[in-house]
Amino acid sequence: MIDQVLLDELWDYGDAEGSAARFATRAADQSFSSAERAELVTQQARALGLQERFDEARALLDSLAESTDGRGHDESDRPPRPHLAIRRSAGELGDRVGGHGREEVDQVAVRVTE
């Protein structure tokens, strides 16, 4: 699980573009577990959603579902909080596109967290 201190360091809600870049950089860092990288990717998608870059956010969430065991972690990891970030992303994306897309992104959240 990503430490809240690190999340606070990476997030700057006044600079969603910079936040997305910071999350992308950390998500590529192999010193994090696959579950932690999944959590970072969901935060990156959330930052992209705040920029109204919905297609990119959805693609990231889809790639997360496809590149993991379906839950965002490998067998040695306990499921962390990615499902919460994915749900937040789903809500933000859905809210920003008048509800369109919420169901699609939410389905990815279910696949990742089952």
JSON list of C-alpha atoms in Angstrom, two decimals:
[
{"chain": "A", "resi": 1, "resn": "MET", "atom": "CA", "xyz": [0.00, 0.00, 0.00]},
{"chain": "A", "resi": 2, "resn": "ILE", "atom": "CA", "xyz": [1.28, 3.44, -0.89]},
{"chain": "A", "resi": 3, "resn": "ASP", "atom": "CA", "xyz": [1.98, 5.56, 2.15]},
{"chain": "A", "resi": 4, "resn": "GLN", "atom": "CA", "xyz": [-0.27, 8.60, 2.56]},
{"chain": "A", "resi": 5, "resn": "VAL", "atom": "CA", "xyz": [2.81, 10.80, 2.92]},
{"chain": "A", "resi": 6, "resn": "LEU", "atom": "CA", "xyz": [3.99, 9.79, -0.56]},
{"chain": "A", "resi": 7, "resn": "LEU", "atom": "CA", "xyz": [0.52, 10.34, -2.03]},
{"chain": "A", "resi": 8, "resn": "ASP", "atom": "CA", "xyz": [0.46, 13.81, -0.51]},
{"chain": "A", "resi": 9, "resn": "GLU", "atom": "CA", "xyz": [3.89, 14.55, -1.99]},
{"chain": "A", "resi": 10, "resn": "LEU", "atom": "CA", "xyz": [2.80, 13.46, -5.47]},
{"chain": "A", "resi": 11, "resn": "TRP", "atom": "CA", "xyz": [-0.59, 15.19, -5.53]},
{"chain": "A", "resi": 12, "resn": "ASP", "atom": "CA", "xyz": [-0.98, 18.86, -6.32]},
{"chain": "A", "resi": 13, "resn": "TYR", "atom": "CA", "xyz": [-4.63, 19.46, -7.14]},
{"chain": "A", "resi": 14, "resn": "GLY", "atom": "CA", "xyz": [-3.70, 22.85, -8.56]},
{"chain": "A", "resi": 15, "resn": "ASP", "atom": "CA", "xyz": [-1.39, 21.08, -11.04]},
{"chain": "A", "resi": 16, "resn": "ALA", "atom": "CA", "xyz": [-3.11, 17.94, -12.29]},
{"chain": "A", "resi": 17, "resn": "GLU", "atom": "CA", "xyz": [-0.71, 17.69, -15.23]},
{"chain": "A", "resi": 18, "resn": "GLY", "atom": "CA", "xyz": [2.33, 17.70, -12.95]},
{"chain": "A", "resi": 19, "resn": "SER", "atom": "CA", "xyz": [0.62, 15.24, -10.62]},
{"chain": "A", "resi": 20, "resn": "ALA", "atom": "CA", "xyz": [-0.08, 12.85, -13.51]},
{"chain": "A", "resi": 21, "resn": "ALA", "atom": "CA", "xyz": [3.57, 13.06, -14.57]},
{"chain": "A", "resi": 22, "resn": "ARG", "atom": "CA", "xyz": [4.80, 12.37, -11.03]},
{"chain": "A", "resi": 23, "resn": "PHE", "atom": "CA", "xyz": [2.48, 9.37, -10.68]},
{"chain": "A", "resi": 24, "resn": "ALA", "atom": "CA", "xyz": [3.61, 8.02, -14.07]},
{"chain": "A", "resi": 25, "resn": "THR", "atom": "CA", "xyz": [7.26, 8.30, -13.05]},
{"chain": "A", "resi": 26, "resn": "ARG", "atom": "CA", "xyz": [6.68, 6.50, -9.76]},
{"chain": "A", "resi": 27, "resn": "ALA", "atom": "CA", "xyz": [4.46, 3.84, -11.38]},
{"chain": "A", "resi": 28, "resn": "ALA", "atom": "CA", "xyz": [7.39, 2.91, -13.64]},
{"chain": "A", "resi": 29, "resn": "ASP", "atom": "CA", "xyz": [9.66, 2.42, -10.60]},
{"chain": "A", "resi": 30, "resn": "GLN", "atom": "CA", "xyz": [10.17, -1.33, -10.20]},
{"chain": "A", "resi": 31, "resn": "SER", "atom": "CA", "xyz": [11.10, -0.93, -6.54]},
{"chain": "A", "resi": 32, "resn": "PHE", "atom": "CA", "xyz": [7.36, -0.68, -5.83]},
{"chain": "A", "resi": 33, "resn": "SER", "atom": "CA", "xyz": [5.30, -3.86, -5.68]},
{"chain": "A", "resi": 34, "resn": "SER", "atom": "CA", "xyz": [2.84, -4.53, -8.49]},
{"chain": "A", "resi": 35, "resn": "ALA", "atom": "CA", "xyz": [-0.01, -3.57, -6.14]},
{"chain": "A", "resi": 36, "resn": "GLU", "atom": "CA", "xyz": [1.68, -0.27, -5.31]},
{"chain": "A", "resi": 37, "resn": "ARG", "atom": "CA", "xyz": [2.34, 0.42, -8.99]},
{"chain": "A", "resi": 38, "resn": "ALA", "atom": "CA", "xyz": [-1.35, -0.30, -9.70]},
{"chain": "A", "resi": 39, "resn": "GLU", "atom": "CA", "xyz": [-2.33, 2.20, -7.03]},
{"chain": "A", "resi": 40, "resn": "LEU", "atom": "CA", "xyz": [-0.02, 4.80, -8.57]},
{"chain": "A", "resi": 41, "resn": "VAL", "atom": "CA", "xyz": [-1.51, 4.17, -12.02]},
{"chain": "A", "resi": 42, "resn": "THR", "atom": "CA", "xyz": [-5.03, 4.69, -10.69]},
{"chain": "A", "resi": 43, "resn": "GLN", "atom": "CA", "xyz": [-3.93, 8.00, -9.18]},
{"chain": "A", "resi": 44, "resn": "GLN", "atom": "CA", "xyz": [-2.37, 8.94, -12.52]},
{"chain": "A", "resi": 45, "resn": "ALA", "atom": "CA", "xyz": [-5.69, 8.16, -14.22]},
{"chain": "A", "resi": 46, "resn": "ARG", "atom": "CA", "xyz": [-7.46, 10.29, -11.66]},
{"chain": "A", "resi": 47, "resn": "ALA", "atom": "CA", "xyz": [-5.14, 13.21, -12.43]},
{"chain": "A", "resi": 48, "resn": "LEU", "atom": "CA", "xyz": [-5.77, 12.72, -16.14]},
{"chain": "A", "resi": 49, "resn": "GLY", "atom": "CA", "xyz": [-9.52, 12.79, -15.47]},
{"chain": "A", "resi": 50, "resn": "LEU", "atom": "CA", "xyz": [-9.13, 16.11, -13.69]},
{"chain": "A", "resi": 51, "resn": "GLN", "atom": "CA", "xyz": [-7.57, 17.40, -16.93]},
{"chain": "A", "resi": 52, "resn": "GLU", "atom": "CA", "xyz": [-10.55, 16.03, -18.88]},
{"chain": "A", "resi": 53, "resn": "ARG", "atom": "CA", "xyz": [-8.20, 13.60, -20.65]},
{"chain": "A", "resi": 54, "resn": "PHE", "atom": "CA", "xyz": [-10.83, 10.89, -20.31]},
{"chain": "A", "resi": 55, "resn": "ASP", "atom": "CA", "xyz": [-9.69, 8.59, -23.10]},
{"chain": "A", "resi": 56, "resn": "GLU", "atom": "CA", "xyz": [-6.17, 8.46, -21.68]},
{"chain": "A", "resi": 57, "resn": "ALA", "atom": "CA", "xyz": [-7.51, 7.82, -18.19]},
{"chain": "A", "resi": 58, "resn": "ARG", "atom": "CA", "xyz": [-9.72, 4.99, -19.42]},
{"chain": "A", "resi": 59, "resn": "ALA", "atom": "CA", "xyz": [-6.85, 3.49, -21.41]},
{"chain": "A", "resi": 60, "resn": "LEU", "atom": "CA", "xyz": [-4.66, 3.50, -18.30]},
{"chain": "A", "resi": 61, "resn": "LEU", "atom": "CA", "xyz": [-7.32, 1.78, -16.24]},
{"chain": "A", "resi": 62, "resn": "ASP", "atom": "CA", "xyz": [-7.89, -0.76, -19.02]},
{"chain": "A", "resi": 63, "resn": "SER", "atom": "CA", "xyz": [-4.15, -1.44, -19.27]},
{"chain": "A", "resi": 64, "resn": "LEU", "atom": "CA", "xyz": [-4.05, -1.93, -15.51]},
{"chain": "A", "resi": 65, "resn": "ALA", "atom": "CA", "xyz": [-6.80, -4.53, -15.69]},
{"chain": "A", "resi": 66, "resn": "GLU", "atom": "CA", "xyz": [-5.07, -6.28, -18.60]},
{"chain": "A", "resi": 67, "resn": "SER", "atom": "CA", "xyz": [-1.52, -6.19, -17.19]},
{"chain": "A", "resi": 68, "resn": "THR", "atom": "CA", "xyz": [-2.25, -7.56, -13.72]},
{"chain": "A", "resi": 69, "resn": "ASP", "atom": "CA", "xyz": [-3.90, -10.65, -12.40]},
{"chain": "A", "resi": 70, "resn": "GLY", "atom": "CA", "xyz": [-7.20, -8.77, -12.62]},
{"chain": "A", "resi": 71, "resn": "ARG", "atom": "CA", "xyz": [-6.89, -7.28, -9.15]},
{"chain": "A", "resi": 72, "resn": "GLY", "atom": "CA", "xyz": [-3.89, -4.99, -9.56]},
{"chain": "A", "resi": 73, "resn": "HIS", "atom": "CA", "xyz": [-1.50, -7.22, -7.64]},
{"chain": "A", "resi": 74, "resn": "ASP", "atom": "CA", "xyz": [0.49, -10.40, -7.85]},
{"chain": "A", "resi": 75, "resn": "GLU", "atom": "CA", "xyz": [0.05, -13.39, -5.59]},
{"chain": "A", "resi": 76, "resn": "SER", "atom": "CA", "xyz": [2.55, -12.11, -3.01]},
{"chain": "A", "resi": 77, "resn": "ASP", "atom": "CA", "xyz": [0.68, -8.84, -2.49]},
{"chain": "A", "resi": 78, "resn": "ARG", "atom": "CA", "xyz": [-2.40, -8.10, -0.47]},
{"chain": "A", "resi": 79, "resn": "PRO", "atom": "CA", "xyz": [-4.93, -5.99, -2.37]},
{"chain": "A", "resi": 80, "resn": "PRO", "atom": "CA", "xyz": [-4.26, -2.33, -1.47]},
{"chain": "A", "resi": 81, "resn": "ARG", "atom": "CA", "xyz": [-6.38, 0.74, -2.17]},
{"chain": "A", "resi": 82, "resn": "PRO", "atom": "CA", "xyz": [-6.40, 0.83, -5.98]},
{"chain": "A", "resi": 83, "resn": "HIS", "atom": "CA", "xyz": [-10.09, 0.02, -6.03]},
{"chain": "A", "resi": 84, "resn": "LEU", "atom": "CA", "xyz": [-10.80, 3.23, -4.10]},
{"chain": "A", "resi": 85, "resn": "ALA", "atom": "CA", "xyz": [-8.82, 5.36, -6.53]},
{"chain": "A", "resi": 86, "resn": "ILE", "atom": "CA", "xyz": [-10.43, 3.63, -9.49]},
{"chain": "A", "resi": 87, "resn": "ARG", "atom": "CA", "xyz": [-13.86, 4.29, -8.02]},
{"chain": "A", "resi": 88, "resn": "ARG", "atom": "CA", "xyz": [-12.91, 7.96, -7.50]},
{"chain": "A", "resi": 89, "resn": "SER", "atom": "CA", "xyz": [-11.68, 8.11, -11.09]},
{"chain": "A", "resi": 90, "resn": "ALA", "atom": "CA", "xyz": [-14.92, 6.56, -12.26]},
{"chain": "A", "resi": 91, "resn": "GLY", "atom": "CA", "xyz": [-16.91, 9.13, -10.34]},
{"chain": "A", "resi": 92, "resn": "GLU", "atom": "CA", "xyz": [-14.85, 12.07, -11.56]},
{"chain": "A", "resi": 93, "resn": "LEU", "atom": "CA", "xyz": [-14.86, 10.89, -15.15]},
{"chain": "A", "resi": 94, "resn": "GLY", "atom": "CA", "xyz": [-18.57, 10.20, -15.05]},
{"chain": "A", "resi": 95, "resn": "ASP", "atom": "CA", "xyz": [-19.36, 13.53, -13.44]},
{"chain": "A", "resi": 96, "resn": "ARG", "atom": "CA", "xyz": [-17.30, 15.44, -15.96]},
{"chain": "A", "resi": 97, "resn": "VAL", "atom": "CA", "xyz": [-18.91, 13.81, -18.98]},
{"chain": "A", "resi": 98, "resn": "GLY", "atom": "CA", "xyz": [-22.47, 14.08, -17.74]},
{"chain": "A", "resi": 99, "resn": "GLY", "atom": "CA", "xyz": [-22.56, 10.54, -16.44]},
{"chain": "A", "resi": 100, "resn": "HIS", "atom": "CA", "xyz": [-21.37, 9.01, -19.70]},
{"chain": "A", "resi": 101, "resn": "GLY", "atom": "CA", "xyz": [-18.43, 6.74, -19.11]},
{"chain": "A", "resi": 102, "resn": "ARG", "atom": "CA", "xyz": [-19.09, 6.18, -15.40]},
{"chain": "A", "resi": 103, "resn": "GLU", "atom": "CA", "xyz": [-20.41, 2.67, -15.99]},
{"chain": "A", "resi": 104, "resn": "GLU", "atom": "CA", "xyz": [-17.55, 1.79, -18.34]},
{"chain": "A", "resi": 105, "resn": "VAL", "atom": "CA", "xyz": [-14.84, 2.94, -15.89]},
{"chain": "A", "resi": 106, "resn": "ASP", "atom": "CA", "xyz": [-16.70, 1.40, -12.97]},
{"chain": "A", "resi": 107, "resn": "GLN", "atom": "CA", "xyz": [-16.66, -1.97, -14.78]},
{"chain": "A", "resi": 108, "resn": "VAL", "atom": "CA", "xyz": [-12.87, -1.71, -14.94]},
{"chain": "A", "resi": 109, "resn": "ALA", "atom": "CA", "xyz": [-12.84, -1.00, -11.20]},
{"chain": "A", "resi": 110, "resn": "VAL", "atom": "CA", "xyz": [-14.84, -4.15, -10.57]},
{"chain": "A", "resi": 111, "resn": "ARG", "atom": "CA", "xyz": [-12.53, -6.25, -12.79]},
{"chain": "A", "resi": 112, "resn": "VAL", "atom": "CA", "xyz": [-9.42, -4.93, -11.04]},
{"chain": "A", "resi": 113, "resn": "THR", "atom": "CA", "xyz": [-10.74, -5.44, -7.53]},
{"chain": "A", "resi": 114, "resn": "GLU", "atom": "CA", "xyz": [-12.55, -8.78, -7.83]}
]
